Coordinates of C-alpha atoms and ligand atoms in Angstrom, one line a residue:
M9 CA 26.7 140.7 162.0
P10 CA 25.0 143.9 163.1
L11 CA 22.5 143.4 165.9
I12 CA 20.0 146.2 166.1
V13 CA 17.6 146.1 169.1
I14 CA 14.4 148.3 168.9
N15 CA 13.1 149.3 172.3
S16 CA 11.4 152.1 174.2
P17 CA 10.5 152.8 177.8
K18 CA 7.0 153.6 176.4
G19 CA 4.5 151.4 174.7
G20 CA 2.7 152.2 171.4
V21 CA 5.4 154.4 170.0
G22 CA 5.9 152.5 166.8
K23 CA 8.6 150.0 167.7
T24 CA 7.1 147.1 165.8
T25 CA 6.1 149.3 162.8
L26 CA 9.7 150.6 162.6
A27 CA 11.3 147.2 163.2
A28 CA 9.3 145.8 160.3
H29 CA 10.1 148.7 158.0
I30 CA 13.8 148.7 158.9
A31 CA 14.0 144.9 158.2
A32 CA 12.0 145.1 155.0
I33 CA 13.9 148.0 153.6
L34 CA 17.3 146.4 154.4
A35 CA 16.1 143.2 152.7
K36 CA 14.9 145.2 149.7
R37 CA 18.4 146.7 149.4
G38 CA 19.8 143.3 149.2
H39 CA 21.0 142.6 152.7
P40 CA 20.2 139.3 154.4
V41 CA 17.9 140.1 157.3
L42 CA 16.7 138.0 160.2
A43 CA 14.0 139.6 162.4
L44 CA 13.6 138.3 165.9
D45 CA 10.4 139.1 167.8
L46 CA 10.9 139.1 171.5
D47 CA 7.6 140.9 172.3
T48 CA 5.0 138.7 173.7
Q49 CA 2.3 140.4 171.6
N50 CA 3.7 138.3 168.6
S51 CA 2.8 141.1 166.2
L52 CA 5.9 141.6 164.1
R53 CA 4.8 138.7 161.9
L54 CA 1.6 140.6 161.0
H55 CA 3.6 143.6 159.8
L56 CA 5.8 141.3 157.7
G57 CA 2.8 139.8 156.0
M58 CA 2.2 136.5 157.9
S59 CA -1.3 135.2 158.6
I60 CA -2.8 135.9 162.0
R61 CA -3.7 132.2 162.1
D62 CA 0.0 131.3 162.0
E63 CA 1.0 131.1 165.7
A64 CA 4.2 129.1 165.4
G65 CA 6.9 130.6 167.4
Y66 CA 10.5 130.6 168.6
A67 CA 10.9 132.9 171.6
N68 CA 7.9 131.3 173.4
A69 CA 9.8 128.1 173.7
L70 CA 13.2 129.5 174.5
D71 CA 13.4 127.6 177.8
H72 CA 13.2 124.3 175.8
Q73 CA 16.2 125.4 173.8
P74 CA 14.6 125.0 170.3
R75 CA 16.9 125.0 167.3
W76 CA 16.4 128.5 165.9
Q77 CA 17.2 127.4 162.4
N78 CA 14.1 125.2 162.4
A79 CA 11.8 128.1 163.5
V80 CA 12.8 130.6 160.8
V81 CA 9.9 131.5 158.5
E82 CA 10.3 133.3 155.1
T83 CA 7.9 136.2 155.1
P84 CA 6.2 137.9 152.2
A85 CA 8.2 141.0 153.0
G86 CA 11.4 139.2 152.1
V87 CA 12.6 139.0 155.7
R88 CA 13.4 135.8 157.5
L89 CA 11.6 135.9 160.8
L90 CA 11.7 134.2 164.2
P91 CA 8.2 135.0 165.5
F92 CA 7.6 135.1 169.3
G93 CA 4.7 132.7 168.9
G94 CA 1.2 132.6 170.4
S95 CA 1.4 132.2 174.2
E96 CA -0.8 132.0 177.2
P97 CA 0.1 134.5 180.0
R98 CA 1.6 131.7 182.2
R99 CA 3.9 130.5 179.4
V100 CA 5.1 134.1 178.9
L101 CA 6.0 134.3 182.5
E102 CA 7.8 131.0 182.4
V103 CA 9.9 132.2 179.5
E104 CA 10.7 135.5 181.3
M105 CA 11.7 133.7 184.5
A106 CA 13.9 131.3 182.5
L107 CA 15.6 134.1 180.7
L108 CA 16.1 136.1 183.9
N109 CA 18.0 133.1 185.4
R110 CA 19.6 132.0 182.2
P111 CA 20.3 134.8 179.7
D112 CA 22.4 132.3 177.7
L113 CA 19.1 130.7 176.5
L114 CA 18.9 133.8 174.3
T115 CA 22.5 135.0 173.9
A116 CA 23.8 131.6 172.7
P117 CA 21.5 131.4 169.7
V118 CA 21.8 135.1 168.9
R119 CA 25.6 134.7 168.8
E120 CA 25.0 132.0 166.2
M121 CA 22.7 134.3 164.2
L122 CA 25.4 137.0 164.3
A123 CA 28.0 134.6 162.9
D124 CA 27.0 135.6 159.4
P125 CA 28.9 138.8 158.9
A126 CA 26.5 140.1 156.2
Q127 CA 23.3 139.4 158.0
F128 CA 21.4 142.1 159.9
V129 CA 19.6 140.8 163.0
I130 CA 16.7 143.2 163.9
V131 CA 15.0 142.6 167.2
D132 CA 11.6 143.9 168.3
T133 CA 11.1 144.1 172.1
S134 CA 8.3 144.7 174.6
P135 CA 8.1 148.2 176.0
G136 CA 10.2 148.9 179.1
P137 CA 12.8 146.6 180.8
S138 CA 12.7 142.9 180.1
P139 CA 15.0 139.9 180.7
A140 CA 15.4 139.7 176.9
L141 CA 16.6 143.3 176.7
T142 CA 19.0 142.8 179.5
A143 CA 20.4 139.7 177.9
L144 CA 20.9 141.3 174.5
T145 CA 22.2 144.7 175.5
P146 CA 25.8 143.6 175.8
L147 CA 25.7 142.1 172.3
A148 CA 23.8 144.9 170.5
D149 CA 25.6 147.1 168.0
L150 CA 22.8 149.6 168.3
I151 CA 19.9 150.0 170.7
V152 CA 17.3 152.2 169.0
V153 CA 15.2 153.9 171.6
V154 CA 11.9 155.1 170.0
L155 CA 10.1 158.1 171.4
L156 CA 7.2 160.1 170.2
A157 CA 7.5 163.9 169.5
D158 CA 5.0 164.6 172.3
I159 CA 5.0 165.8 175.9
A160 CA 4.7 162.4 177.5
S161 CA 7.9 161.2 175.6
A162 CA 9.6 164.5 176.4
A163 CA 9.2 163.7 180.1
L164 CA 11.3 160.5 179.5
I165 CA 14.3 162.4 178.1
P166 CA 15.8 163.4 181.5
P167 CA 15.5 159.9 183.0
I168 CA 17.0 158.4 179.9
L169 CA 19.9 160.8 180.1
S170 CA 20.4 160.3 183.8
G171 CA 20.6 156.5 183.4
Q172 CA 17.4 155.9 185.3
V173 CA 15.8 154.2 182.3
Y174 CA 18.6 152.2 180.8
G175 CA 20.8 151.8 183.9
R176 CA 23.7 153.6 185.6
G177 CA 27.2 152.6 186.5
T178 CA 30.1 151.1 184.7
M179 CA 28.3 148.3 182.8
S180 CA 25.7 150.8 181.4
A181 CA 28.4 153.3 180.5
R182 CA 29.9 150.5 178.3
S183 CA 26.7 150.4 176.2
A184 CA 25.7 154.1 176.4
D185 CA 27.5 154.9 173.1
R186 CA 25.5 152.3 171.3
M187 CA 22.1 153.7 172.4
V188 CA 20.6 156.0 169.8
V189 CA 17.2 157.7 169.8
L190 CA 14.6 157.8 167.1
M191 CA 11.7 160.3 167.2
N192 CA 8.6 158.9 165.6
Q193 CA 5.3 160.6 164.6
V194 CA 6.8 164.0 164.3
D195 CA 4.5 166.7 163.0
L196 CA 6.5 169.9 162.2
D197 CA 3.2 171.8 161.8
A198 CA 2.3 171.2 165.4
P199 CA 4.4 173.6 167.7
V200 CA 4.5 171.1 170.5
S201 CA 5.8 168.3 168.3
A202 CA 8.4 170.5 166.7
A203 CA 9.5 171.8 170.1
V204 CA 9.9 168.2 171.5
L205 CA 12.0 167.3 168.4
E206 CA 14.2 170.3 169.0
S207 CA 14.6 169.4 172.7
A208 CA 15.5 165.8 171.8
R209 CA 18.1 167.2 169.3
N210 CA 19.7 169.3 172.0
A211 CA 19.5 166.6 174.6
F212 CA 20.8 163.7 172.6
G213 CA 23.1 165.5 170.1
P214 CA 24.7 162.9 167.7
R215 CA 22.8 160.1 169.5
L216 CA 19.6 161.3 167.8
L217 CA 19.5 158.8 164.9
G218 CA 16.6 160.4 163.0
A219 CA 13.0 161.3 162.9
V220 CA 10.0 159.8 161.1
C221 CA 7.0 162.1 160.5
W222 CA 3.4 161.3 161.4
D223 CA 1.9 159.9 158.3
N224 CA -1.5 158.2 157.9
A225 CA 0.1 156.1 155.1
V226 CA 1.9 154.1 157.8
A227 CA -1.3 152.8 159.4
E228 CA -3.0 152.5 155.9
A229 CA -0.2 150.4 154.7
L230 CA -0.8 147.9 157.5
V231 CA -4.5 147.7 156.6
H232 CA -3.5 146.6 153.1
R233 CA -0.8 144.2 154.5
R234 CA 2.0 146.3 152.9
L235 CA 5.0 148.2 154.1
L236 CA 6.3 151.6 152.9
T237 CA 9.5 150.2 151.5
N238 CA 9.8 152.8 148.7
G239 CA 8.4 156.2 147.7
T240 CA 9.4 159.7 148.3
G241 CA 7.9 162.3 150.8
G242 CA 6.3 161.6 154.1
A243 CA 7.2 158.7 156.3
A244 CA 8.3 156.6 153.3
E245 CA 11.2 158.9 152.7
D246 CA 12.0 159.3 156.4
L247 CA 12.2 155.5 156.7
Q248 CA 14.7 155.3 153.8
L249 CA 16.8 158.0 155.5
L250 CA 16.6 156.1 158.8
V251 CA 17.9 153.0 157.2
D252 CA 20.7 155.0 155.6
S253 CA 21.7 156.3 159.0
L254 CA 21.5 152.8 160.6
T255 CA 23.7 151.2 157.9
A256 CA 26.2 154.1 158.2
R257 CA 26.4 153.7 162.0
T258 CA 26.7 149.9 161.9
R259 CA 29.4 150.2 159.2
Q260 CA 31.2 152.8 161.4
S261 CA 31.2 150.6 164.4
A262 CA 32.4 147.6 162.3
A263 CA 35.2 149.7 160.8
A264 CA 36.2 151.6 163.9
P265 CA 39.9 150.8 164.5
D266 CA 40.5 149.1 167.8
P267 CA 42.6 151.6 169.8
D268 CA 44.0 148.7 171.7
A269 CA 44.8 146.6 168.7
G270 CA 48.1 144.9 169.3
A271 CA 48.0 145.7 173.0
F272 CA 47.3 143.4 175.9
P273 CA 49.2 140.5 174.5
A274 CA 48.4 138.3 177.5
L275 CA 44.7 138.6 176.9
R276 CA 45.2 137.8 173.2
E277 CA 47.4 134.8 174.0
W278 CA 44.7 133.4 176.4
G279 CA 42.1 133.7 173.7
L280 CA 40.2 136.4 175.5
R281 CA 40.4 139.1 172.8
Ligands
ATP315 N1 5.1 157.5 161.7 C1 3.9 157.1 162.0 N2 2.8 157.8 161.5 C2 1.5 157.4 161.8 N3 1.2 156.3 162.6 C3 2.2 155.6 163.0 C4 3.6 155.9 162.8 N4 4.4 155.0 163.4 C5 3.5 154.1 164.0 N5 2.3 154.5 163.8 C6 1.0 153.8 164.3 O1 1.2 153.8 165.7 C7 0.5 152.6 166.3 C8 1.5 151.9 167.2 O2 2.5 151.3 166.5 P1 3.2 150.0 167.0 O3 2.3 148.9 167.3 O4 4.3 149.7 166.0 O5 3.9 150.5 168.3 P2 4.7 149.6 169.4 O6 5.7 150.6 170.1 O7 5.3 148.4 168.8 O8 3.6 149.2 170.5 P3 3.8 148.2 171.7 O9 4.4 148.9 172.8 O10 2.3 147.8 172.0 O11 4.6 147.0 171.2 C9 0.1 151.8 165.1 O12 -1.3 152.1 164.9 C10 0.9 152.4 163.9 O13 0.3 152.2 162.7
MG316 MG1 5.2 146.5 169.4

């Protein structure tokens, strides 16, 4: 059931790397996991051990309403994956336009994916706003915003807090509590990096989900087509702690008592709640 969307206003911050690790660690812990690649770069498949020659996709054909069940691939990382698929630029734009006008092309199948209460659905997105992100935001249990512990990312903290990045107003307020921040590539030995982490901690408070240190082993693992799904110290340990936090937060939101339970009888009678 939990839908976890990985996003960032910034590119190259580790979204795909983290999405792959989160999915693979959850799978290794025995959870059923479905990973959904909505980034046109189609690179999540490579992190999960698929061949670069395998260009089959799901999201690149969303406007043709494919059956998602037929597009699922079993990856060597133990994660079931719906790859974006290889696409020409024009095709990418066609899919984006279709999603802008018909978000249900994505939300309807994702609702079916979420029907399995035990299954985690982990979504990798393109950097910045996208029709796919807009469509999925109302359904997401957590939107994990990845930032780097550097000055360029620090500059994004005020516009994230003010709502300039993820939206303002009543609708955005509804999802604000589901937005959490993850600081990646933290280097506590570098004063700037430590200072940016501290600023993020002050700015986001409990919405700071965790931090992953800068670790060459992350890039090395990809070279060897592996993921850091176990091990202590460095990024491997941070990734385990990150998945602990994620599972705790999703359990919390699933178990949170509905303060209005039993109220609004008319809405319940009409099948709206
Ligand atoms: N904790 C880390 N330590 C060291 N290197 C990292 C870490 N996290 C990610 N990287 C490296 O950062 C680079 C960018 O990662 P990745 O492609 O996952 O970013 P992205 O946000 O998905 O990029 P894009 O915006 O293009 O989709 C990769 O080379 C990856 O190996
Ligand atoms: Mg990426």
